[in-house]
Coordinates of C-alpha atoms in Angstrom, one line a residue:
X1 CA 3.7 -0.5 -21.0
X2 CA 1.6 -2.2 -23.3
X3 CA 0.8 -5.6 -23.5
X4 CA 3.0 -6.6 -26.6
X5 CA 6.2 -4.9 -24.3
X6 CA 5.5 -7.0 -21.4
X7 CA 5.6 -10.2 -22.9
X8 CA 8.9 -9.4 -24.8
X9 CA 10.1 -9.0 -21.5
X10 CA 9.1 -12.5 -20.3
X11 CA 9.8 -13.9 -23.3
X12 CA 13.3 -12.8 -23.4
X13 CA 14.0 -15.3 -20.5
X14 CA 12.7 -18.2 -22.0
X15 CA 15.0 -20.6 -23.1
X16 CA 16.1 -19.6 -27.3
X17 CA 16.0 -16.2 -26.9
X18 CA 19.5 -15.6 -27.4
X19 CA 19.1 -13.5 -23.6
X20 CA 21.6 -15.6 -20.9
X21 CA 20.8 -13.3 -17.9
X22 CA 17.9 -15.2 -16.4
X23 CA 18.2 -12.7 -13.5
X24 CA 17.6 -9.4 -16.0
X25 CA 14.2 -7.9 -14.2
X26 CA 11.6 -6.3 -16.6
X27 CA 11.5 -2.4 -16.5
X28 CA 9.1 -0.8 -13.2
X29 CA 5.8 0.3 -14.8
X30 CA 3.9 3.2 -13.4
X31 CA 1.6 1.2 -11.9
X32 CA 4.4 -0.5 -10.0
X33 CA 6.2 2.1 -8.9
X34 CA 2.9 4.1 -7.0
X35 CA 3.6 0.7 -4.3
X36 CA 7.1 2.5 -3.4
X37 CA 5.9 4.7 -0.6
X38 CA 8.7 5.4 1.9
X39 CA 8.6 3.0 5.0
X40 CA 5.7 3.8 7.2
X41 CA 6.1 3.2 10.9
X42 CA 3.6 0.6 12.6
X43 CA 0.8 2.5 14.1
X44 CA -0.3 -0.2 16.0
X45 CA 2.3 -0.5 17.9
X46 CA 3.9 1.5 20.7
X47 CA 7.5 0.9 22.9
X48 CA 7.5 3.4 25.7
X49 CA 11.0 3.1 26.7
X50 CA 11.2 3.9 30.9
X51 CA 14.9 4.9 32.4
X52 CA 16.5 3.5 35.9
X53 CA 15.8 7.4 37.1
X54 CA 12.2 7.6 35.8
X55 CA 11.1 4.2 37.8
X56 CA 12.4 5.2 40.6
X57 CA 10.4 8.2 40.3
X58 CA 7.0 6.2 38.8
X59 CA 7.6 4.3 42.3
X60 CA 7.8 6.8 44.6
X61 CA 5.0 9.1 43.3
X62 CA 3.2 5.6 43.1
X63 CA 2.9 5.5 46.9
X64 CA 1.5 8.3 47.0
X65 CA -0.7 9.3 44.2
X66 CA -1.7 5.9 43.0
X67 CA -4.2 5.0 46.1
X68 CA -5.7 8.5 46.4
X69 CA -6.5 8.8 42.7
X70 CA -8.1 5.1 42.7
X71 CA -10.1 5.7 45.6
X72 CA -11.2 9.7 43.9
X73 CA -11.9 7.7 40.7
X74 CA -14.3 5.0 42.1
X75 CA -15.7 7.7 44.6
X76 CA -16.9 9.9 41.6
X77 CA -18.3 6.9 39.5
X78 CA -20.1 6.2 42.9
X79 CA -21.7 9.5 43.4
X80 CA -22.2 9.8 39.0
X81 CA -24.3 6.7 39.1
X82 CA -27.3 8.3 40.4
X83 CA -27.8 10.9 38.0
X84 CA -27.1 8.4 35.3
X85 CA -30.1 6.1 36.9
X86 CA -32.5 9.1 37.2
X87 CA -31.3 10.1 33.4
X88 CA -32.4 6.3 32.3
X89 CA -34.9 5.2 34.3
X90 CA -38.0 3.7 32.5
X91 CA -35.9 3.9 28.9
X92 CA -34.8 0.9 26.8
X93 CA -31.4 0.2 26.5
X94 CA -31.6 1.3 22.4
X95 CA -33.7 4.8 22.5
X96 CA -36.2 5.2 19.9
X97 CA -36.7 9.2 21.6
X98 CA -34.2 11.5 23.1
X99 CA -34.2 11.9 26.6
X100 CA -35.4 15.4 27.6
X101 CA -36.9 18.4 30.1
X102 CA -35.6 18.3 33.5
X103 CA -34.0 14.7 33.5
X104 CA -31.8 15.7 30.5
X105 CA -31.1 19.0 32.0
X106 CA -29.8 18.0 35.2
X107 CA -28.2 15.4 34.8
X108 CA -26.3 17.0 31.9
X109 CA -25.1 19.2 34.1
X110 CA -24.2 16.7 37.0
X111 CA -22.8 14.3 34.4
X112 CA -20.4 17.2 33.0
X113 CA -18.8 18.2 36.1
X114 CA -18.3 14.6 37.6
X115 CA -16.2 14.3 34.6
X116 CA -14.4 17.0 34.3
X117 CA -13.4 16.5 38.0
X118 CA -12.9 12.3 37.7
X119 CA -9.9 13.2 34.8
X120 CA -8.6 15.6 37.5
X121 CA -8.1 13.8 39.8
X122 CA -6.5 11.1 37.5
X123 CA -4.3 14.3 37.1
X124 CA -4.7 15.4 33.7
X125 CA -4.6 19.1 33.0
X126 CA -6.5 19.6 30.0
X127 CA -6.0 22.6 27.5
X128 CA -9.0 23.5 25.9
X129 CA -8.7 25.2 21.9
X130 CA -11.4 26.7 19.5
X131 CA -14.9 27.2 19.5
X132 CA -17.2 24.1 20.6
X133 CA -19.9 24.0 17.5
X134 CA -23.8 24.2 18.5
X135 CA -25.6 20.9 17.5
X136 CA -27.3 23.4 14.5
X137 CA -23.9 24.2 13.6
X138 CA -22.1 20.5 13.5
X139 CA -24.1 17.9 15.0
X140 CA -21.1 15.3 14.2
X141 CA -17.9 15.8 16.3
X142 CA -15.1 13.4 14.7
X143 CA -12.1 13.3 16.6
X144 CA -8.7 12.3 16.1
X145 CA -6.1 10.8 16.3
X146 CA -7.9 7.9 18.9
X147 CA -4.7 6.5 20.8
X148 CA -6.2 5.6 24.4
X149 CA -9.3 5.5 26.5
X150 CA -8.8 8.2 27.7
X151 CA -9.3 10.0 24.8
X152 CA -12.9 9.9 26.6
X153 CA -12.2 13.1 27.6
X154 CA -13.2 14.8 24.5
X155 CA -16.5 13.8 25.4
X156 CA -16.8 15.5 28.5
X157 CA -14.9 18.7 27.2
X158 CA -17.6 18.6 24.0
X159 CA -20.4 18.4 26.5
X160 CA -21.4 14.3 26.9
X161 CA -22.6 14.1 23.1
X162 CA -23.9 10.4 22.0
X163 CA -21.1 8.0 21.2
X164 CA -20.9 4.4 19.3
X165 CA -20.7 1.9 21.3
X166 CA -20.8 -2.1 21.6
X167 CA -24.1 -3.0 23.5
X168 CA -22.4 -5.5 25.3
X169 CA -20.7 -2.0 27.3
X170 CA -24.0 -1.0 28.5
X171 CA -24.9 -3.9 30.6
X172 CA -21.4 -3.7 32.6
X173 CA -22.7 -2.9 35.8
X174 CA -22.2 0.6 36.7
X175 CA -20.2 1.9 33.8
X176 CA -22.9 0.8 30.9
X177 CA -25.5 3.1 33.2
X178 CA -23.0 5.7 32.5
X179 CA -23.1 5.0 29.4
X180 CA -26.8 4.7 28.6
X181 CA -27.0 8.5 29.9
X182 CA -25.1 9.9 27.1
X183 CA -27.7 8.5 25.0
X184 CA -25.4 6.3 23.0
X185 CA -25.8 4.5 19.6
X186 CA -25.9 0.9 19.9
X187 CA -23.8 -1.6 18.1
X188 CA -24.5 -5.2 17.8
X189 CA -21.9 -7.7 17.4
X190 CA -24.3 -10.8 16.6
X191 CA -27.0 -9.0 14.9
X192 CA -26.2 -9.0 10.9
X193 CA -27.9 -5.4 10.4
X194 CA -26.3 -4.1 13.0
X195 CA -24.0 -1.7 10.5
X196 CA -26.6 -1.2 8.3
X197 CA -28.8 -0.1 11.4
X198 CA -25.9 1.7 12.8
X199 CA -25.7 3.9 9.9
X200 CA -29.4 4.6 10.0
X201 CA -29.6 6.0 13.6
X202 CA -26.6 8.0 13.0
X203 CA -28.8 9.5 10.1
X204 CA -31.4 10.0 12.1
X205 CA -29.7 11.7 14.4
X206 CA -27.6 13.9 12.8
X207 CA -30.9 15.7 10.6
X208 CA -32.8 15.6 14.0
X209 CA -32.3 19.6 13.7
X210 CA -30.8 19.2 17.6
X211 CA -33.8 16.8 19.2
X212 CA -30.9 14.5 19.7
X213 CA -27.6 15.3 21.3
X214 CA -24.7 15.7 19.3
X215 CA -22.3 12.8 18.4
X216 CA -18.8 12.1 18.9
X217 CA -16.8 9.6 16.3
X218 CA -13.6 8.3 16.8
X219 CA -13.7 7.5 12.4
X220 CA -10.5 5.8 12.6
X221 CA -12.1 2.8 14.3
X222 CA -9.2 1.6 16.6
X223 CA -6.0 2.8 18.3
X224 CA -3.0 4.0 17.0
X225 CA 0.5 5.4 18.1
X226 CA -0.3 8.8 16.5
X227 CA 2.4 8.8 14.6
X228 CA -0.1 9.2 11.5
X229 CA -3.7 9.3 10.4
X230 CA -5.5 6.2 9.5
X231 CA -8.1 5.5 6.9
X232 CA -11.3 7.1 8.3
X233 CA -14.5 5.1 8.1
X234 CA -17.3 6.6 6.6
X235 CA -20.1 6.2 9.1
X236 CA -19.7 9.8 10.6
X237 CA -20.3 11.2 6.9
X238 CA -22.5 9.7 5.7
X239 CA -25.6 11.9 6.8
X240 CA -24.1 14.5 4.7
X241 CA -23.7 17.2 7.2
X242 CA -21.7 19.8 9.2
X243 CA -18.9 18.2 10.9
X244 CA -16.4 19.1 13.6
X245 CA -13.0 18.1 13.7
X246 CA -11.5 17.8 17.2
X247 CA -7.8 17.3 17.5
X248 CA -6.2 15.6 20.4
X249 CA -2.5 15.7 21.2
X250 CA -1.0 14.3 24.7
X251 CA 2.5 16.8 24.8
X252 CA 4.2 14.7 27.7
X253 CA 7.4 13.9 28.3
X254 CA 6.9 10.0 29.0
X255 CA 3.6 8.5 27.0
X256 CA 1.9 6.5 29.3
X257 CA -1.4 6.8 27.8
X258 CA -1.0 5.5 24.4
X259 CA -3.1 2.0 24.3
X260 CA -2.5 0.3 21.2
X261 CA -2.6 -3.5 20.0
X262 CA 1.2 -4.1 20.8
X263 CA 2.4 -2.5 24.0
X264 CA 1.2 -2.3 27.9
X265 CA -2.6 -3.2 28.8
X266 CA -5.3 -1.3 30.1
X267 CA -3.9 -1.9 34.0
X268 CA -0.2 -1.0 33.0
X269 CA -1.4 2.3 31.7
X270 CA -4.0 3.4 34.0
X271 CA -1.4 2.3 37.0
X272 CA 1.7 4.8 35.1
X273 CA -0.8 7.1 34.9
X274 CA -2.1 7.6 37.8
X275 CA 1.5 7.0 39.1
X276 CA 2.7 10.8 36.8
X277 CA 2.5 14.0 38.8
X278 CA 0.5 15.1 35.8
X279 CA -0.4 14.2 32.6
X280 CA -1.0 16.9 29.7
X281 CA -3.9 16.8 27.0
X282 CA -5.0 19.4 24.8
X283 CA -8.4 18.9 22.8
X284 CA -8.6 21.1 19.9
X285 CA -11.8 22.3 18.0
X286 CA -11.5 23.0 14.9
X287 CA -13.6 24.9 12.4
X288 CA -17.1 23.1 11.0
X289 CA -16.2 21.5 8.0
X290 CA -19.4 21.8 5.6
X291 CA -19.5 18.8 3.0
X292 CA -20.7 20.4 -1.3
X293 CA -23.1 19.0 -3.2
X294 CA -20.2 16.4 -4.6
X295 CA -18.9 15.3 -0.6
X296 CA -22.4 14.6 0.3
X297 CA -23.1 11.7 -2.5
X298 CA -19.6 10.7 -1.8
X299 CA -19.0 10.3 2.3
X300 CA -15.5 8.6 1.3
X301 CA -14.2 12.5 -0.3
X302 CA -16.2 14.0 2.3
X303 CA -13.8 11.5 5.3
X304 CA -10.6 12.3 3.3
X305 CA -11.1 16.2 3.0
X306 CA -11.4 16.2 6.7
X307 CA -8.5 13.4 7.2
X308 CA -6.2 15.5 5.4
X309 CA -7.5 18.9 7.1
X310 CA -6.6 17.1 10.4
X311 CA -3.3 15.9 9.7
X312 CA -2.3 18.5 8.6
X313 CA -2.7 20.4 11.3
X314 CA -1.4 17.8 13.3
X315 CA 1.9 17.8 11.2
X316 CA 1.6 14.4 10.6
X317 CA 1.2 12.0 7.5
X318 CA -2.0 10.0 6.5
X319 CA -1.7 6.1 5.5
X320 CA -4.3 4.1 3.7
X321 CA -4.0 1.5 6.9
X322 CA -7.4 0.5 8.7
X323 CA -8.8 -2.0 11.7
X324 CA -8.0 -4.8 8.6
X325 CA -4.6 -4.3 8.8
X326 CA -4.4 -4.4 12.4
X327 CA -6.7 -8.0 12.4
X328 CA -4.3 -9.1 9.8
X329 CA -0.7 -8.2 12.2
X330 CA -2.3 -9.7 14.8
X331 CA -3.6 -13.0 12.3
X332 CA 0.8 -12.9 11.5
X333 CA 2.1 -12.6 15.0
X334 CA -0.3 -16.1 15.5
X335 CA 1.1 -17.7 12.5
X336 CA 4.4 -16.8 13.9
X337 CA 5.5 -14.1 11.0
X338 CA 6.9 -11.0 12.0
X339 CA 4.2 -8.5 12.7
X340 CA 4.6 -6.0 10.1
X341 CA 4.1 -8.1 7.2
X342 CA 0.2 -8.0 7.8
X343 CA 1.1 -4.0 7.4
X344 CA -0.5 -3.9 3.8
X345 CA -2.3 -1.1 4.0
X346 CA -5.3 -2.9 3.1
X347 CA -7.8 -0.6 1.7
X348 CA -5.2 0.4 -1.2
X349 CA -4.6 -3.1 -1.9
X350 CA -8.5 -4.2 -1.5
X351 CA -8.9 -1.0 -4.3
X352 CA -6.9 -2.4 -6.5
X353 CA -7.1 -6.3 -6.0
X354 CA -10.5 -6.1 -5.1
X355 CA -10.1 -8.1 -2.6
X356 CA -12.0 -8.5 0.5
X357 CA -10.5 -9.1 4.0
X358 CA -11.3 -13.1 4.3
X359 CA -9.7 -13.5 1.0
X360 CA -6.3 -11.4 2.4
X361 CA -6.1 -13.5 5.5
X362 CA -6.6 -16.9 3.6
X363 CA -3.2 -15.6 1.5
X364 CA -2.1 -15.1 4.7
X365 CA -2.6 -18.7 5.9
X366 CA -0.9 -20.3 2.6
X367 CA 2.1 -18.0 2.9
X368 CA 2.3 -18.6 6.4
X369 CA 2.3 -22.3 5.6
X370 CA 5.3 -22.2 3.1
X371 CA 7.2 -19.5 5.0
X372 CA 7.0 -21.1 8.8
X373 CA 10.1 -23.0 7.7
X374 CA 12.0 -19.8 6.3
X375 CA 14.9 -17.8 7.5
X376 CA 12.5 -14.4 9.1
X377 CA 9.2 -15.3 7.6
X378 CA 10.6 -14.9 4.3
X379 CA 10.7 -17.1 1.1
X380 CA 12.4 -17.6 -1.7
X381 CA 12.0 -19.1 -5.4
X382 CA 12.1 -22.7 -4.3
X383 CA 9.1 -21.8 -2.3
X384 CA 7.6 -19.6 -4.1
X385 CA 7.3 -22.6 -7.8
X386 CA 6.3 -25.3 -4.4
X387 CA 3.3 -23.0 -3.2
X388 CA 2.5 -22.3 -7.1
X389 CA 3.0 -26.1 -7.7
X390 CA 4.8 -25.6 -10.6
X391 CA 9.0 -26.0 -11.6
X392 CA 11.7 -23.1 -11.2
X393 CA 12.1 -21.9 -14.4
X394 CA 12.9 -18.5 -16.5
X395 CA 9.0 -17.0 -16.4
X396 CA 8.9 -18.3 -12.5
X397 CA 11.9 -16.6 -12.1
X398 CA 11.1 -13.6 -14.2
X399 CA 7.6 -13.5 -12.4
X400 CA 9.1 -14.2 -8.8
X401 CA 11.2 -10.9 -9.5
X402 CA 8.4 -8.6 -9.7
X403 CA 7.1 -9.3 -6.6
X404 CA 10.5 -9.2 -5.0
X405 CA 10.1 -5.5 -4.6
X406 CA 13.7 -5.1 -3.1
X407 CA 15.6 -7.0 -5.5
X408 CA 16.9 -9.5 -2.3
X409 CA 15.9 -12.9 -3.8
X410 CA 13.1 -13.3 -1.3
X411 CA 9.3 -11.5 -0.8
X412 CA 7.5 -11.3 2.3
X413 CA 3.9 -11.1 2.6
X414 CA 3.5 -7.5 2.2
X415 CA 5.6 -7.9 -0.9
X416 CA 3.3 -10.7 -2.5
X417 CA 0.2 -9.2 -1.6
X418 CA 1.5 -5.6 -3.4
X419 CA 2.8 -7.5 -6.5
X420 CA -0.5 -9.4 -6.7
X421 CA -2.0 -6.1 -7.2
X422 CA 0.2 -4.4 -9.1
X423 CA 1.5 -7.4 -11.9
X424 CA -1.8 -10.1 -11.5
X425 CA -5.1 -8.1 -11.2
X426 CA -4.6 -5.9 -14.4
X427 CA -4.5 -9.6 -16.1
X428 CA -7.2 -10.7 -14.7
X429 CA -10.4 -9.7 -16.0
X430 CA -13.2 -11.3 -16.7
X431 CA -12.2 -10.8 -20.6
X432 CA -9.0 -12.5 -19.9
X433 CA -10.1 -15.5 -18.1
X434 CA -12.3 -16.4 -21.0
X435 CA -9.5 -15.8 -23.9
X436 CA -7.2 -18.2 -21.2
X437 CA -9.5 -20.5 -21.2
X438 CA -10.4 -20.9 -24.9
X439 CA -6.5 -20.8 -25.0
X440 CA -6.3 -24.1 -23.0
X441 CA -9.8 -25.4 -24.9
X442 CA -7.8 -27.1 -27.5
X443 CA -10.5 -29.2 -29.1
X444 CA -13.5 -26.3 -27.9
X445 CA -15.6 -28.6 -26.6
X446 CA -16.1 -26.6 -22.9
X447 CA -13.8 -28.5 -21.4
X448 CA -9.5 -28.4 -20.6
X449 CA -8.4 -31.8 -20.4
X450 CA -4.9 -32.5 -18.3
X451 CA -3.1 -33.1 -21.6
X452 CA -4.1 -29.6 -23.0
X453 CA -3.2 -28.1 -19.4
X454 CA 0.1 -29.6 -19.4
X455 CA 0.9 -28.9 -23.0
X456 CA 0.1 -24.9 -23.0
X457 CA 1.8 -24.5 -19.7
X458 CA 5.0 -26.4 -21.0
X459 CA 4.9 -24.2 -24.2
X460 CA 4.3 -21.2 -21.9
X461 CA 6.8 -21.9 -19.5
X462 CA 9.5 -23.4 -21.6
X463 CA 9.8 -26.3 -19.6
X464 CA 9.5 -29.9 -21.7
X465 CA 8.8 -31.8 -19.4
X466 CA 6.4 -30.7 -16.6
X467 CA 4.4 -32.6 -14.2
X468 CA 1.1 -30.6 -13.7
X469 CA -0.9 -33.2 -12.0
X470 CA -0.9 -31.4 -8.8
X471 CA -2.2 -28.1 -10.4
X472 CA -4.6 -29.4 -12.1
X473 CA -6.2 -31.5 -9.6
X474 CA -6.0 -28.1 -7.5
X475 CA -8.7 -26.4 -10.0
X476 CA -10.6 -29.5 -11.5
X477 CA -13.2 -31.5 -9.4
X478 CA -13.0 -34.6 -12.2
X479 CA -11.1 -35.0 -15.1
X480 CA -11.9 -32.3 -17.1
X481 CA -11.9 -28.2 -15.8
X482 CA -15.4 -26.6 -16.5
X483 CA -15.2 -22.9 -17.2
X484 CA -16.7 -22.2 -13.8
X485 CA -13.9 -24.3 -12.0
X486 CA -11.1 -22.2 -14.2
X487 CA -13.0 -18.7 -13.1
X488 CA -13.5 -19.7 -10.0
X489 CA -9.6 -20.8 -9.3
X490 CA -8.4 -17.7 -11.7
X491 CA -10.5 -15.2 -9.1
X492 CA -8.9 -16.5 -6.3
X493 CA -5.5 -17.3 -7.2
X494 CA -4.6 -14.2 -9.4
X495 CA -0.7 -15.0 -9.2
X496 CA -1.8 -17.9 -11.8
X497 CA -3.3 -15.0 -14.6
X498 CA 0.4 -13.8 -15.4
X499 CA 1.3 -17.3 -16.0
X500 CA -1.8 -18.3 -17.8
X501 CA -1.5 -16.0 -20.0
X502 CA 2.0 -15.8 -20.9
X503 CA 1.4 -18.0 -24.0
X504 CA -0.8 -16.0 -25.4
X505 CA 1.3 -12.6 -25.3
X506 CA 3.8 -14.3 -26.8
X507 CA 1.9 -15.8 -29.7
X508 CA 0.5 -12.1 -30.0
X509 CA 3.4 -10.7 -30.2
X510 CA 5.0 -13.5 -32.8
X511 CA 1.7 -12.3 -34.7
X512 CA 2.4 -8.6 -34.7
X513 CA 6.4 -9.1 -35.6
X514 CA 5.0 -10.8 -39.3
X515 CA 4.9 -8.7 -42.4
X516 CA 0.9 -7.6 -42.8
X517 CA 0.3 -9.7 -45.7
X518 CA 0.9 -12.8 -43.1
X519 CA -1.1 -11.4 -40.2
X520 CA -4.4 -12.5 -40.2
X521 CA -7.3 -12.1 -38.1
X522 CA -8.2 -14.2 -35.5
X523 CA -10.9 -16.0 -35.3
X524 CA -13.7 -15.6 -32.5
X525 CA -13.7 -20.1 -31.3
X526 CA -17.4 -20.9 -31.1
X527 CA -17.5 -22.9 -27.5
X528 CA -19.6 -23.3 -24.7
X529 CA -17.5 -20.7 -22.6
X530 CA -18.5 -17.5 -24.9
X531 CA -20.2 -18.0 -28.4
X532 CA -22.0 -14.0 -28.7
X533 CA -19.6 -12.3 -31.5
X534 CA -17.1 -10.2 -30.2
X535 CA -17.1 -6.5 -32.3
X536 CA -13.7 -4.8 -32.4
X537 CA -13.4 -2.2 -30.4
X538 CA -10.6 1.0 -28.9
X539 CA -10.3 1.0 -25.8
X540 CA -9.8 4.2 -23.6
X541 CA -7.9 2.9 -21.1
X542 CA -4.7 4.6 -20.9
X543 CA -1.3 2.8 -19.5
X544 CA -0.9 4.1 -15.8

């Protein structure tokens, strides 16, 4: 829809226009209508619903098998421990060279079967599928979906290859020795390299030619119900070589294994667990996935090809959701909003609003603020022009309908953030800011007074009368708005560009509806904000 189209739309609200159905919502572009994906179930959730008959049988196994399998568990790590010490003795915590001759060998070997026989006795009958790559052939394993600790298992089925992991876990006593003799790559939390770093041993690594053990990725970087594929990270890709894919399903009856940010804790699964005759896991190797020229200079194509490989074979969808979103349901169950509405699927809407995840959660907070009053963590108009600090009228109206996706009279916050995306980035360009301002600049000299504020916005919005003190004051540090100020507030507040420029569409438009003889061409205002020439130009950009 070009631009010209859009504004006829808004302008048909205003008050004059002959138009009496203030209600009458402008016609879905394209653009708009790729935000309709069918409802996506939570992933980071999980409600394991347990019948009357099944506790009773939870309990009485529990007797039994619960104090057997703790005492097998803690018995193995106790005999594991030294062949992990012998593995790591006289080596720093973060290897610079991989452990090897004898110490690797045996211990290896000793590690591997401790392993295999510590998930056993936890009960877990493991079905083993495919061929397990040679680190030649893949020396990345990527494995997925990552619903529990306990998808640990992979590792010992793939043969103990290096893992990522927090360095805080390998300075728990006894378990970070463990740890250390799997040779894993170090993470740190406080060290502000630590990613780039991160990336850089992986690298290493991986075009070691088999010096160092193979590594095992969970890509999706947290847990989910495995009800679908997250966005995979691109750390494992990034080296640009032969990965593995390695599938792991749990086909039980009763999930007791699934850990994710809503559901039981670590001690209510691990006690189920152990409390279940047996527990089912299959882990599934799939064929080496070997990235072209094109997947290697683009690790992002290179994690989706496999993603998609995966879920497919899973039978399962893919969603553009990441760790973000799961920081941001957690950020709305604090601020007391329902859960979901941090569900944004936040690297779609980062694409698109180019938005990064501090400036998401700061929406958050201000929606949060005006919503914390509202019936469900919804809003409506009223607090929708309060938050924008401007009057209901027909534009608010008309611009409070295209983010109410649903056509209910109110948004929620996954609502606003899409329609952000979807009606306010496209406006707001760096092109567009500039012509906004010059549109407020009445007397060009740099500067927007209040009185040239207040005068566009009531011509814009058709309101006579409107008090824009508290606007104003919300982008200017003095009396005046500098360019910089106007950016800087446009930038962060894009629900503001659609407003902004409202005026100016519809003087364009007025311009285009004039017989040729009366058009003229505009003239290029010579003020501090942008005085180079602008040369006409076509652009290629086609309406999406």
């Amino acid at each position: 829809m070009s631009r010209c189209a859009q504004a006829a739309a808004v302008a048909a609200t205003v008050p004059g226009a002959g138009v009496g159905n203030v209600g009458l919502r402008p016609p879905m572009v394209p653009r708009q209508a790729s935000f309709f994906p069918p409802p996506v179930p939570n992933p980071f959730v999980q409600q394991t619903q347990i019948g009357s008959a099944r506790r009773v049988q939870i309990f009485l196994l529990g007797i039994i098998l619960l104090p057997i399998r703790v005492l097998l568990v803690v018995l193995i790590l106790l005999l594991a421990w030294p062949f992990a010490a012998i593995s790591t003795v006289c080596c720093p915590e973060k290897l610079t060279h991989p452990i090897t001759g004898w110490r690797r060998k045996i211990t290896q070997t000793a590690l591997k079967f401790l392993g295999r026989a510590m998930f056993f006795s936890m009960g877990f009958i493991v079905a083993v599928k495919g061929k397990i790559a040679s680190p030649l052939e893949a020396p990345v394993f990527v494995a997925a979906p990552h619903s529990t600790f306990f998808d640990g298992i992979a590792c010992v089925v793939a043969g103990l290859p290096s893992m990522v992991s927090r360095n805080e876990n390998a300075q728990v006593p006894l378990i970070g020795r463990l740890l250390r003799a799997v040779q894993p790559v170090l993470v740190s939390r406080v060290d502000p390299d630590s990613r780039k770093n991160t990336i850089n041993e992986i690298i290493k690594r991986a075009t070691s030619g088999g010096e160092w053990p193979q590594i095992l990725v969970f890509p999706e970087g947290t847990c989910t119900n495995r009800s679908c594929l997250i966005t995979f990270k691109p750390g494992a890709f990034i080296p640009g070589v032969p990965v593995q894919p390695v599938l792991l399903r749990y086909p039980n009856k009763l999930d007791t294994v699934t850990w994710t940010w809503q559901g039981y804790t670590f001690i209510q699964l691990c006690m189920l667990t152990f409390c279940q005759l047996f527990t089912k896991v299959e882990v599934e190797f799939m064929p080496v996935q070997v990235p072209n020229d094109e997947e290697k200079n683009d690790p992002v194509l290179f994690a989706n090809k496999v993603r998609n490989l995966m879920a497919e074979a899973l039978g399962i969808p893919v969603t553009d959701h990441t760790y973000e979103d799961c920081r941001l349901m957690i950020s709305a169950g604090q601020l007391t909003l329902p859960m979901e509405a941090g569900l944004v699927e936040f690297t779609k809407i980062s694409r698109k609003l180019k938005l990064d995840w501090d400036g998401v959660r700061k929406h958050l907070d201000e929606y949060a603020s005006i919503a914390s009053s509202s019936k469900g963590g919804r809003i409506g108009i009223e607090e929708f022009a309060k938050y924008l600090k401007l009057p209901v009228s027909d534009v608010l109206r008309q611009l409070f309908a295209l983010f109410d996706r649903n056509h209910d009279g109110s948004i929620d916050f996954r609502e606003y953030v899409i329609g952000l995306a979807v009606l306010c980035n496209p406006s707001n360009t760096e092109e567009i800011i500039q012509v906004a301002f010059k549109l407020f600049d009445v007397d060009e000299d740099g500067y927007i007074t209040e009185e040239e504020f207040s005068t566009i916005l009531q011509a814009s919005l058709g309101v006579p009368d409107l008090d824009v003190s508290g606007l104003f004051k919300e982008i200017a540090q003095g009396d005046s708005i500098s360019y910089e100020e106007f950016k800087s507030f446009a930038l962060k507040h894009p629900e503001y560009a659609k407003i902004f420029t409202t005026y100016l569409d519809l003087q364009t438009c007025h311009v285009f509806s004039l017989p040729k003889e009366v058009q003229t061409t505009p003239s290029t205002a010579s003020n501090k904000v942008s005085p180079e020439k602008h040369e006409e130009s076509t652009s290629d950009k086609k309406d999406d």
